[in-house]
Coordinates of C-alpha atoms in Angstrom, one line a residue:
Chain H
M1 CA 85.2 26.0 39.4
A2 CA 81.7 26.7 38.0
R3 CA 80.7 28.3 34.4
V4 CA 78.3 31.2 35.3
L5 CA 75.8 32.4 33.0
V6 CA 73.7 35.5 33.5
G7 CA 70.7 36.3 31.7
V8 CA 70.5 40.7 31.5
K9 CA 67.6 42.3 29.8
R10 CA 67.9 46.2 28.1
V11 CA 64.5 47.9 29.6
I12 CA 63.4 51.7 29.7
D13 CA 65.5 53.5 32.3
Y14 CA 63.7 53.1 35.9
A15 CA 63.8 56.6 36.2
V16 CA 62.0 57.9 33.0
K17 CA 58.6 58.3 33.4
I18 CA 56.6 56.2 30.7
R19 CA 53.9 57.4 28.3
V20 CA 51.4 55.1 26.4
K21 CA 51.6 55.4 22.5
P22 CA 48.2 56.9 21.2
D23 CA 47.3 54.0 19.2
K24 CA 47.4 52.2 22.7
S25 CA 49.5 49.4 21.3
G26 CA 52.6 50.2 23.4
V27 CA 54.6 52.4 25.3
V28 CA 56.9 54.9 23.5
T29 CA 60.6 53.5 23.4
D30 CA 62.1 55.6 20.6
G31 CA 64.7 58.1 21.6
V32 CA 63.7 57.0 25.4
K33 CA 66.4 56.4 27.7
H34 CA 67.4 52.6 28.3
S35 CA 69.1 50.8 30.6
M36 CA 70.2 47.2 32.1
N37 CA 67.5 46.0 34.0
P38 CA 68.4 46.8 37.9
F39 CA 67.7 43.3 39.1
D40 CA 70.0 42.0 36.2
E41 CA 72.8 44.5 37.2
I42 CA 72.7 42.7 40.7
A43 CA 73.0 39.1 39.1
V44 CA 76.0 40.4 37.0
E45 CA 77.3 41.3 40.1
E46 CA 76.9 38.1 41.9
A47 CA 78.3 36.6 39.2
V48 CA 81.5 38.5 38.8
R49 CA 81.6 38.3 42.4
M50 CA 81.6 34.6 42.5
K51 CA 84.8 34.9 40.2
E52 CA 86.7 36.9 42.1
K53 CA 86.1 34.7 45.0
K54 CA 87.8 32.0 42.7
L55 CA 84.4 29.9 42.9
A56 CA 83.3 30.5 39.0
S57 CA 86.1 30.0 36.3
E58 CA 83.8 32.3 33.7
V59 CA 80.8 34.7 33.5
I60 CA 79.2 34.7 30.2
A61 CA 76.6 37.3 29.8
V62 CA 73.5 36.6 27.7
S63 CA 70.7 39.4 26.4
C64 CA 67.6 39.0 23.6
G65 CA 66.8 41.6 21.7
P66 CA 67.5 44.4 19.0
A67 CA 70.9 45.5 18.2
Q68 CA 71.2 48.0 21.2
S69 CA 71.1 45.1 23.6
Q70 CA 74.4 45.0 22.7
E71 CA 74.9 48.3 24.8
T72 CA 73.6 46.2 27.9
L73 CA 76.2 43.5 27.2
R74 CA 79.0 46.2 27.1
T75 CA 78.0 46.9 30.5
A76 CA 77.9 43.5 31.7
L77 CA 81.4 43.2 30.0
A78 CA 82.3 46.2 31.9
M79 CA 81.2 45.3 35.2
G80 CA 83.5 41.7 34.9
A81 CA 81.9 39.4 32.8
D82 CA 84.0 37.5 30.3
R83 CA 82.0 37.4 27.3
A84 CA 78.8 38.1 25.9
I85 CA 76.5 36.0 23.7
H86 CA 73.6 38.6 21.9
V87 CA 70.8 36.6 20.6
E88 CA 69.2 39.2 18.2
V89 CA 65.2 39.7 18.1
V90 CA 63.9 42.6 16.4
G91 CA 60.7 43.8 15.3
A92 CA 57.5 42.3 15.7
E93 CA 59.1 39.0 17.3
Y94 CA 60.3 41.5 19.7
E95 CA 57.3 43.1 20.6
T96 CA 55.8 39.6 21.7
M97 CA 58.6 37.9 23.0
Q98 CA 57.8 36.4 26.2
P99 CA 59.9 35.0 29.1
I100 CA 59.0 31.0 27.6
H101 CA 61.1 32.6 24.7
V102 CA 63.7 33.7 26.7
A103 CA 63.9 30.3 28.8
K104 CA 64.2 28.2 25.8
I105 CA 67.1 30.5 24.8
L106 CA 68.7 30.1 28.1
A107 CA 68.0 26.7 28.5
K108 CA 69.6 25.7 25.3
L109 CA 72.5 28.0 25.9
S110 CA 73.3 26.7 29.0
K111 CA 73.6 23.3 27.9
D112 CA 75.6 24.6 24.7
E113 CA 78.1 26.7 26.8
K114 CA 78.0 23.9 29.5
A115 CA 77.1 26.5 32.3
D116 CA 77.0 25.3 35.9
I117 CA 75.2 28.0 37.4
V118 CA 72.3 30.5 35.5
I119 CA 71.6 33.8 37.1
V120 CA 69.1 36.3 36.4
G121 CA 67.1 39.0 38.0
K122 CA 64.0 37.9 39.6
Q123 CA 61.7 40.3 37.5
A124 CA 62.2 42.7 34.7
I125 CA 61.1 46.1 35.3
D126 CA 59.2 46.6 32.7
D127 CA 56.9 43.7 32.4
D128 CA 57.4 42.3 36.1
S129 CA 56.8 38.8 34.7
N130 CA 59.0 36.9 37.5
Q131 CA 58.9 33.6 35.2
T132 CA 62.2 33.7 33.1
A133 CA 64.1 31.9 36.1
Q134 CA 61.4 29.3 37.2
M135 CA 60.8 28.5 33.5
T136 CA 64.7 28.1 32.3
A137 CA 65.0 25.6 35.6
A138 CA 61.8 23.6 34.7
L139 CA 63.1 23.7 31.0
L140 CA 66.7 21.9 32.1
D141 CA 65.2 20.5 35.1
W142 CA 67.6 22.0 37.1
P143 CA 66.9 23.2 40.7
Q144 CA 65.9 26.7 41.2
G145 CA 66.6 29.4 44.2
T146 CA 64.4 32.3 43.2
F147 CA 64.4 35.5 45.2
A148 CA 67.6 35.2 46.2
S149 CA 69.3 37.4 49.0
K150 CA 72.3 35.2 49.8
V151 CA 74.3 32.6 47.7
E152 CA 76.9 30.6 49.2
K153 CA 78.9 28.0 47.0
T154 CA 79.7 25.1 49.2
D155 CA 81.5 21.7 47.9
A156 CA 78.6 20.0 47.7
G157 CA 76.2 22.7 46.1
L158 CA 74.5 25.8 46.9
T159 CA 73.2 27.4 50.0
I160 CA 70.3 29.9 49.0
T161 CA 68.4 32.2 51.0
R162 CA 65.4 33.5 49.5
E163 CA 63.1 36.5 50.4
I164 CA 59.6 34.9 51.0
D165 CA 56.4 36.6 52.0
G166 CA 56.9 35.0 55.5
G167 CA 60.6 36.3 56.1
L168 CA 63.6 34.3 54.7
E169 CA 63.6 30.5 53.4
T170 CA 67.0 29.1 53.1
I171 CA 67.2 26.1 51.0
K172 CA 70.1 23.9 49.8
T173 CA 70.4 23.0 46.2
K174 CA 72.9 20.8 43.9
V175 CA 74.7 22.5 41.2
P176 CA 73.4 22.6 38.0
A177 CA 70.9 25.4 39.1
V178 CA 69.2 28.6 38.7
I179 CA 69.0 31.3 40.7
S180 CA 67.0 34.5 40.4
A181 CA 68.5 37.5 41.9
D182 CA 66.7 39.8 44.5
L183 CA 67.1 43.2 45.5
R184 CA 69.1 43.0 48.9
L185 CA 71.4 40.1 46.8
N186 CA 74.5 42.7 46.5
E187 CA 74.9 46.3 45.5
P188 CA 76.4 46.8 41.9
R189 CA 79.7 47.8 41.2
Y190 CA 80.3 51.0 39.5
A191 CA 82.1 50.1 35.8
T192 CA 85.3 51.6 36.3
L193 CA 87.1 53.4 34.2
P194 CA 90.0 50.9 33.4
N195 CA 87.2 48.1 33.0
I196 CA 85.3 49.7 30.7
M197 CA 88.3 50.1 28.5
K198 CA 89.0 46.3 29.1
A199 CA 85.5 45.5 27.9
K200 CA 86.3 46.6 24.2
K201 CA 88.6 43.6 23.7
K202 CA 86.2 41.3 25.1
T203 CA 84.3 38.9 22.7
L204 CA 80.7 39.7 22.0
K205 CA 79.2 36.5 19.7
K206 CA 75.8 37.4 17.8
M207 CA 73.4 34.7 16.9
T208 CA 69.5 33.9 16.5
A209 CA 67.1 32.3 18.3
K210 CA 66.8 30.2 15.3
D211 CA 70.5 28.9 15.6
L212 CA 69.8 27.9 18.9
G213 CA 66.2 26.0 17.3
V214 CA 63.9 28.0 19.6
D215 CA 60.5 29.2 17.6
L216 CA 59.7 33.0 18.5
A217 CA 56.4 32.5 17.2
P218 CA 53.8 34.7 19.5
R219 CA 51.8 32.9 21.6
I220 CA 50.1 36.5 22.9
K221 CA 48.4 38.9 21.0
I222 CA 48.6 42.5 22.6
V223 CA 45.2 43.7 22.5
S224 CA 45.7 47.6 24.0
V225 CA 48.0 49.2 26.3
E226 CA 46.7 51.8 28.5
D227 CA 47.3 54.1 31.8
P228 CA 46.2 53.2 34.7
P229 CA 43.1 54.8 35.7
V230 CA 43.5 58.3 37.1
R231 CA 43.3 58.2 40.8
Q232 CA 39.7 59.6 42.2
A233 CA 39.6 62.4 44.9
G234 CA 38.8 60.8 48.2
S235 CA 36.6 62.9 50.9
I236 CA 36.9 63.3 54.4
V237 CA 34.3 62.5 56.3
P238 CA 33.1 64.1 59.7
D239 CA 32.9 61.0 61.9
V240 CA 33.1 56.8 62.2
D241 CA 29.5 56.2 61.6
T242 CA 29.2 58.3 58.0
L243 CA 32.5 56.8 57.4
I244 CA 31.1 53.3 57.6
S245 CA 28.1 54.1 56.1
K246 CA 29.8 55.4 53.1
L247 CA 31.7 52.2 52.5
K248 CA 28.7 50.4 52.9
E249 CA 27.3 52.2 50.2
G250 CA 30.1 51.8 48.0
G251 CA 30.6 47.9 48.4
H252 CA 33.3 47.7 50.2
V253 CA 32.2 46.4 53.3
Chain L
M1 CA 83.5 63.7 8.3
L2 CA 82.4 66.0 11.0
N3 CA 81.8 69.5 10.1
I4 CA 82.8 72.1 12.7
L5 CA 82.0 75.9 11.5
S6 CA 85.4 77.3 12.8
N7 CA 85.0 80.9 12.3
S8 CA 82.8 83.0 10.3
V9 CA 85.1 83.2 7.6
K10 CA 86.5 79.9 6.9
T11 CA 84.5 76.1 7.2
F12 CA 86.8 73.3 8.0
V13 CA 86.1 69.7 7.4
F14 CA 87.8 67.3 9.6
S15 CA 87.5 63.5 9.2
A16 CA 88.3 61.7 12.5
K17 CA 90.6 59.5 13.2
K18 CA 89.5 56.2 13.0
Q19 CA 85.3 56.6 12.2
S20 CA 82.7 59.5 11.9
R21 CA 81.8 60.8 14.8
C22 CA 79.2 63.3 15.7
I23 CA 79.6 65.0 19.6
A24 CA 76.3 67.0 19.3
S25 CA 75.1 65.2 22.1
L26 CA 75.9 62.2 24.4
S27 CA 73.5 59.7 22.5
A28 CA 75.3 60.2 19.5
L29 CA 78.9 59.2 21.2
S30 CA 80.0 55.6 21.5
D31 CA 78.9 53.3 24.2
T32 CA 82.4 53.4 26.2
Y33 CA 81.3 57.3 26.5
Q34 CA 77.7 56.0 27.8
M35 CA 79.2 53.5 30.4
L36 CA 81.7 56.3 31.5
Y37 CA 78.6 58.8 31.6
K38 CA 76.7 56.4 33.9
T39 CA 79.5 55.8 35.9
C40 CA 80.4 59.0 36.7
R41 CA 76.5 60.0 37.1
D42 CA 75.5 57.3 39.4
F43 CA 78.8 57.7 41.5
A44 CA 78.0 61.8 41.5
E45 CA 74.3 60.9 42.6
G46 CA 75.4 58.4 45.2
E47 CA 78.3 59.4 46.7
L48 CA 79.1 62.9 46.1
K49 CA 75.1 64.9 45.9
P50 CA 74.5 63.7 49.4
H51 CA 77.3 64.9 51.6
A52 CA 78.6 67.6 49.5
A53 CA 76.6 69.9 51.6
K54 CA 78.4 68.8 54.5
Y55 CA 82.0 69.1 53.0
D56 CA 80.9 72.6 52.2
K57 CA 79.9 73.5 55.6
N58 CA 82.9 71.8 57.4
H59 CA 85.5 72.9 54.5
E60 CA 85.9 69.2 54.5
Y61 CA 88.2 67.8 51.7
P62 CA 86.6 64.5 50.7
T63 CA 89.3 62.3 51.0
E64 CA 87.2 58.8 51.0
A65 CA 85.3 60.0 47.7
I66 CA 88.5 61.3 45.8
K67 CA 89.8 57.6 46.9
K68 CA 86.9 56.1 45.6
M69 CA 87.2 58.5 42.4
G70 CA 90.7 57.3 42.1
D71 CA 89.6 53.5 41.9
L72 CA 86.9 54.2 39.2
G73 CA 90.0 55.5 37.3
L74 CA 88.5 59.1 37.0
M75 CA 91.8 60.8 38.7
A76 CA 94.2 59.8 35.8
I77 CA 91.7 59.7 32.8
A78 CA 93.6 60.6 30.0
T79 CA 97.2 58.9 31.4
P80 CA 97.8 55.7 29.6
E81 CA 97.1 52.5 31.3
E82 CA 100.8 51.1 31.3
L83 CA 101.1 54.2 34.1
G84 CA 98.1 53.7 36.0
G85 CA 95.6 55.6 34.2
A86 CA 92.2 55.1 32.4
G87 CA 93.8 55.4 29.0
L88 CA 90.7 57.8 27.7
D89 CA 90.3 60.7 26.2
Y90 CA 90.0 64.4 26.7
L91 CA 86.4 64.2 25.8
A92 CA 86.0 61.5 28.0
Y93 CA 87.4 63.6 30.6
A94 CA 85.2 66.5 30.0
I95 CA 82.3 64.2 29.9
A96 CA 83.4 62.7 33.6
L97 CA 84.5 65.9 35.3
E98 CA 81.0 67.2 34.5
E99 CA 79.3 64.6 36.2
I100 CA 81.5 64.7 39.0
S101 CA 80.9 68.5 39.8
R102 CA 77.4 68.1 39.4
G103 CA 77.7 66.1 42.5
C104 CA 80.3 68.1 44.2
A105 CA 81.9 71.1 42.8
S106 CA 84.9 70.6 44.8
A107 CA 85.4 66.8 44.0
G108 CA 85.5 68.2 40.3
V109 CA 88.5 70.8 41.0
I110 CA 90.7 68.3 43.3
M111 CA 89.9 66.0 40.1
S112 CA 90.6 68.7 37.3
V113 CA 93.7 69.6 38.9
N114 CA 95.4 66.7 39.3
N115 CA 94.5 65.4 35.9
S116 CA 95.1 68.5 33.8
L117 CA 97.4 70.7 35.9
Y118 CA 99.6 67.9 37.5
L119 CA 99.5 65.0 35.6
G120 CA 98.8 67.0 32.1
P121 CA 102.6 68.2 32.2
I122 CA 104.7 65.5 33.4
M123 CA 103.1 63.4 30.6
H124 CA 104.2 65.8 28.1
W125 CA 107.0 66.7 29.1
G126 CA 108.5 64.5 31.6
T127 CA 111.4 61.9 31.7
D128 CA 110.4 58.2 31.7
K129 CA 111.9 58.1 35.3
Q130 CA 109.8 61.2 35.9
K131 CA 106.7 59.8 34.7
K132 CA 107.7 56.7 36.8
D133 CA 108.0 58.8 40.0
F134 CA 105.4 61.2 39.7
V135 CA 102.7 59.5 37.6
T136 CA 102.0 56.6 38.8
P137 CA 101.3 57.0 42.5
F138 CA 99.2 59.8 41.6
C139 CA 96.6 58.1 39.7
M140 CA 94.5 56.3 42.3
G141 CA 93.4 59.5 44.7
D142 CA 95.5 58.5 47.9
I143 CA 98.0 61.3 46.6
V144 CA 97.1 63.9 44.6
G145 CA 99.2 66.7 42.4
C146 CA 98.9 70.4 42.6
F147 CA 100.4 73.3 40.3
A148 CA 101.6 76.3 41.7
L149 CA 102.2 79.2 39.5
S150 CA 100.5 82.2 40.8
E151 CA 102.3 84.5 43.6
P152 CA 101.0 87.0 45.7
G153 CA 102.8 89.6 43.4
N154 CA 101.0 88.3 40.1
G155 CA 98.1 86.2 39.0
S156 CA 97.3 87.1 35.4
D157 CA 100.9 88.4 35.2
A158 CA 102.1 85.3 35.0
G159 CA 105.6 86.5 33.7
A160 CA 105.9 88.6 36.6
A161 CA 106.7 85.6 38.8
S162 CA 109.6 86.1 41.1
T163 CA 110.0 82.7 42.4
T164 CA 113.7 81.5 41.6
A165 CA 115.5 78.5 41.3
K166 CA 119.1 79.0 41.4
D167 CA 121.7 76.0 40.0
G168 CA 123.4 74.6 43.6
G169 CA 125.4 72.5 41.1
D170 CA 123.9 69.2 41.8
R171 CA 120.5 70.4 43.1
W172 CA 117.9 73.0 42.5
I173 CA 117.4 75.6 45.2
L174 CA 113.7 77.7 45.3
N175 CA 113.0 80.4 46.8
G176 CA 109.7 82.5 46.7
T177 CA 105.9 81.9 47.5
K178 CA 103.2 80.8 45.2
C179 CA 99.4 81.5 46.4
W180 CA 96.1 80.0 45.7
I181 CA 97.2 76.6 45.5
T182 CA 94.6 74.2 45.2
N183 CA 95.7 70.7 46.6
G184 CA 98.5 72.4 48.1
Y185 CA 97.6 71.4 51.3
E186 CA 97.3 67.7 50.8
S187 CA 100.5 67.7 48.5
L188 CA 103.0 69.5 51.0
E189 CA 100.8 70.8 54.1
L190 CA 102.2 73.8 53.8
G191 CA 101.1 77.3 55.3
K192 CA 97.4 77.8 56.2
K193 CA 94.3 76.8 54.2
E194 CA 92.3 79.7 53.0
D195 CA 88.8 80.5 53.9
K196 CA 87.1 80.6 50.8
L197 CA 83.4 81.8 49.1
G198 CA 82.7 78.6 47.5
I199 CA 84.7 74.8 46.5
R200 CA 85.1 74.7 50.4
G201 CA 85.7 71.1 50.1
S202 CA 89.1 71.8 48.3
S203 CA 92.0 72.9 50.2
T204 CA 93.5 76.3 48.9
C205 CA 96.9 77.5 50.4
S206 CA 100.1 79.2 49.8
L207 CA 103.3 77.1 49.3
I208 CA 106.6 78.9 50.9
F209 CA 109.9 78.1 49.5
E210 CA 112.7 79.0 51.8
D211 CA 116.1 77.5 50.1
C212 CA 114.3 74.5 49.3
E213 CA 116.6 71.8 47.8
I214 CA 115.2 69.5 45.2
P215 CA 117.1 66.9 43.0
K216 CA 118.6 68.4 39.7
D217 CA 116.7 65.6 38.0
S218 CA 113.5 67.5 38.9
I219 CA 113.1 69.8 36.5
L220 CA 110.4 69.4 33.7
G221 CA 111.5 70.1 30.3
E222 CA 114.1 72.3 29.4
P223 CA 115.7 75.3 31.7
G224 CA 113.9 78.3 30.4
F225 CA 111.3 76.5 28.8
G226 CA 109.0 76.7 32.0
F227 CA 106.4 79.5 30.8
K228 CA 105.9 78.0 27.7
I229 CA 104.9 74.7 29.7
A230 CA 102.8 76.5 32.2
M231 CA 100.7 78.2 29.6
M232 CA 100.4 75.1 27.7
T233 CA 99.4 73.2 30.5
L234 CA 96.5 75.9 31.0
D235 CA 94.9 75.5 27.7
A236 CA 94.4 71.6 28.8
G237 CA 93.4 72.8 32.2
R238 CA 90.7 75.2 30.5
I239 CA 88.5 72.2 29.1
G240 CA 88.6 70.8 32.9
I241 CA 87.3 74.1 34.3
A242 CA 85.2 74.5 31.5
S243 CA 83.5 70.8 32.3
Q244 CA 83.8 71.7 36.2
A245 CA 81.3 74.9 35.3
L246 CA 79.0 73.3 33.1
G247 CA 78.4 70.6 36.1
I248 CA 77.8 73.6 38.6
A249 CA 75.5 74.8 35.8
Q250 CA 73.8 71.8 35.1
A251 CA 72.8 71.4 38.9
S252 CA 71.5 74.9 39.1
L253 CA 69.1 74.1 36.2
D254 CA 68.0 70.9 37.8
V255 CA 67.4 72.4 41.1
A256 CA 65.2 75.6 39.5
V257 CA 63.5 73.3 37.0
E258 CA 62.1 71.2 39.7
Y259 CA 61.2 73.6 42.1
A260 CA 59.5 75.4 39.6
S261 CA 57.8 72.3 38.6
K262 CA 56.5 72.5 42.3
R263 CA 55.8 75.8 43.5
I264 CA 52.3 76.9 43.1
A265 CA 51.9 80.5 42.5
F266 CA 49.1 82.7 41.3
G267 CA 47.2 79.8 41.1
K268 CA 49.6 77.1 39.0
P269 CA 53.1 76.1 39.2
I270 CA 55.5 78.6 38.3
S271 CA 57.2 77.0 35.7
K272 CA 53.7 77.8 34.0
L273 CA 54.5 81.5 34.0
Q274 CA 56.1 83.2 31.0
T275 CA 58.8 85.0 33.2
I276 CA 60.3 81.9 34.6
Q277 CA 60.1 80.1 31.2
N278 CA 62.2 82.7 29.7
K279 CA 64.6 82.4 32.6
L280 CA 64.8 78.7 32.0
A281 CA 65.1 78.8 27.8
D282 CA 67.9 81.4 28.7
M283 CA 69.6 79.1 31.0
A284 CA 69.5 75.6 29.0
L285 CA 70.4 77.7 26.3
Q286 CA 73.8 79.1 27.8
L287 CA 74.4 76.1 29.1
E288 CA 74.0 73.8 26.2
S289 CA 76.1 76.7 24.1
A290 CA 79.2 76.2 26.7
R291 CA 78.9 72.2 26.5
L292 CA 79.4 72.0 22.8
L293 CA 82.0 74.7 22.6
T294 CA 83.9 72.5 25.2
W295 CA 83.0 69.3 23.6
R296 CA 84.4 70.9 20.6
A297 CA 87.4 72.0 22.4
A298 CA 88.4 68.1 23.6
W299 CA 87.7 66.7 20.5
L300 CA 90.6 69.2 18.8
K301 CA 92.9 68.3 21.5
D302 CA 92.0 64.6 21.3
N303 CA 92.7 65.0 17.5
Q304 CA 95.8 67.2 17.9
K305 CA 94.9 70.1 16.4
P306 CA 95.3 73.2 17.9
Y307 CA 92.4 74.4 20.5
I308 CA 93.6 77.6 22.6
K309 CA 91.1 79.6 21.4
E310 CA 88.4 76.7 21.3
A311 CA 89.6 75.8 24.9
A312 CA 89.3 79.5 26.0
M313 CA 86.2 80.2 24.5
A314 CA 85.2 76.7 26.5
K315 CA 86.4 78.0 29.7
L316 CA 84.8 81.7 29.3
A317 CA 81.5 80.4 28.1
A318 CA 81.3 77.6 30.5
S319 CA 82.1 79.7 33.7
E320 CA 79.9 82.9 32.8
A321 CA 77.3 80.2 32.1
A322 CA 77.8 78.5 35.6
T323 CA 77.3 82.1 37.4
F324 CA 74.3 83.2 35.0
L325 CA 72.8 80.1 35.7
S326 CA 73.5 79.6 39.5
H327 CA 71.9 83.2 39.8
Q328 CA 68.8 82.7 38.3
C329 CA 68.8 79.5 40.0
I330 CA 68.1 81.5 43.2
Q331 CA 66.2 84.1 41.5
I332 CA 63.6 81.3 40.6
L333 CA 63.8 79.9 43.8
G334 CA 63.5 83.1 45.7
G335 CA 63.8 83.4 49.3
M336 CA 64.2 79.3 49.3
G337 CA 67.1 79.9 47.0
Y338 CA 69.1 82.0 49.6
V339 CA 68.9 79.5 52.6
T340 CA 71.1 76.4 53.0
D341 CA 68.1 74.3 53.1
M342 CA 68.4 74.3 49.4
P343 CA 71.5 73.8 47.3
A344 CA 71.2 76.8 45.4
E345 CA 73.2 78.9 47.6
R346 CA 75.9 76.9 47.2
H347 CA 76.0 76.3 43.3
Y348 CA 76.1 80.1 43.4
R349 CA 79.1 80.2 45.5
D350 CA 80.6 77.5 43.9
A351 CA 80.1 78.9 40.2
R352 CA 81.6 82.3 41.0
I353 CA 85.7 80.8 41.2
T354 CA 84.9 79.5 37.7
E355 CA 85.3 83.2 36.5
I356 CA 88.9 83.6 38.0
Y357 CA 91.1 80.9 38.4
E358 CA 92.8 79.1 35.4
G359 CA 92.7 82.3 33.3
T360 CA 90.5 85.0 34.6
S361 CA 87.6 85.9 32.3
E362 CA 89.5 88.8 31.1
I363 CA 92.5 87.1 30.5
Q364 CA 90.7 84.7 28.1
R365 CA 89.1 87.4 26.4
L366 CA 92.7 88.3 25.3
V367 CA 93.4 85.1 24.4
I368 CA 90.3 84.5 21.9
A369 CA 91.0 88.1 20.3
G370 CA 94.7 86.9 20.1
Q371 CA 93.9 84.3 18.2
V372 CA 91.1 85.7 16.1
L373 CA 93.8 88.2 15.1
K374 CA 95.8 86.1 14.2
E375 CA 93.3 84.1 11.9
Y376 CA 92.7 87.1 9.7
S377 CA 96.2 88.1 9.7
M378 CA 96.7 84.8 7.4

């Protein structure tokens, strides 16, 4: 049976109206509702289902971030993960943390924990990077099945159906492998009250990136964060000829 | 240390059992409550809210939804895990019940009656055998319990009950009629279902006992202690109904704010008009005041402190908040509030009962006054 490592990220809740800080250094996060990245919820759900089908022996949830990331990990535990690892990243390092850093952390942990399958959400809803799964696989030199909408475990390995621009692609990989979860992979369960209570007794280990030998030195510099430009009003034209000439004027045709 | 201003005469400082805890807002509570809130909120949004109008229109008991709530552990929140419950506390119950009621007030009352009025007294006064027989099977939402106190001849005047239980040697023989019983239909399938103004998804019926024989060991507590059990059970039930009322009130505020932000009149959204803003302020104030009172009562109960006055205050405040907010919600929506296209009219009808059942507002005032007078007589 496989040991599954699931990466979960604490992000601003999808329903919150995002506001840019007046100094343009970022978005307002203080006092703002945060939750687990929705694609990561799907990843946790898939891992827990594997355990229920006896395809996985253990599910380990991992999150990189400040102290509050532990709330996200406890949600993963309440959904059925067996234990959690919190890699604490705070302050300026957290502001400039990128998928490459997280991928290095996940790769190291996968080796240390002897994971067979790594599942993460396809992208986080704050940065929309869509890089962590791919980078983790490359660092580990493992096969990757990204945008997974179906995962089947066979004796030979994994059969993964991927959602791609042209439709659905099915690939077969050996294990160990990295999967990134797409929207239609499953519908995450509600954390039941008994499981919320059980989660309190599960282990949550805290460590730093340094413990894992990962350097969090920034590779980017945030220059400015701004609102998207306000949408300009359109205009209604009387006929097709006017439309075409207006399009030509605007350089669109 | 938790500071609570108990009354105008004395200030009490309570130390919570394990750690200091502020109950002033959800975000100040531990993540157990946050996760519970999220589960209930998501469930109510996804599984109750889309069907609440249908349950109301068809007077339909939400069987599937109640079963799912049972699976989540919501039908036996404060019951210990060994017996099949979720093993949480009354504050968790209050938070959960408000969110469920915000989605569907009928689901809320079904949940409240099972938790507070049915499981509550059996957990408190039942023998081990009674708990095994009558608690465990009622935790999963497939069967629900009820609480039969009112009769055709007495509601508020509970002491004037005329249903009798005669000692028949090896059995009790019951004779009499109980009415207005929530969950009664699902429990015993007797009598006709009442056609109600609101909470139509919950069943309300009469229970008629004609030489009804029940085993001798089915008695809860000692003979003659029943009235006391009933009154103490209702104290806890008040926290439940207060939470249900908060859910209805919150739903009304949500509808009102959403509508006022979009409806244009006099050249701008009506949420910019002072008259509407006054209403919204009064609504929010009443809602949040009632919520604090409710959480205070739950906190006191969880910490084994007396809570009779506080529970009555919570129920009174929350039920009056529900009727006020749902009334103002219709007013803000204008004509749209009067038609079934919007949920405002359903909230208005659902709210009304909260000022009546589990102790009318008038009874709550008597209870509160009684406690206040006791405090002063030292």
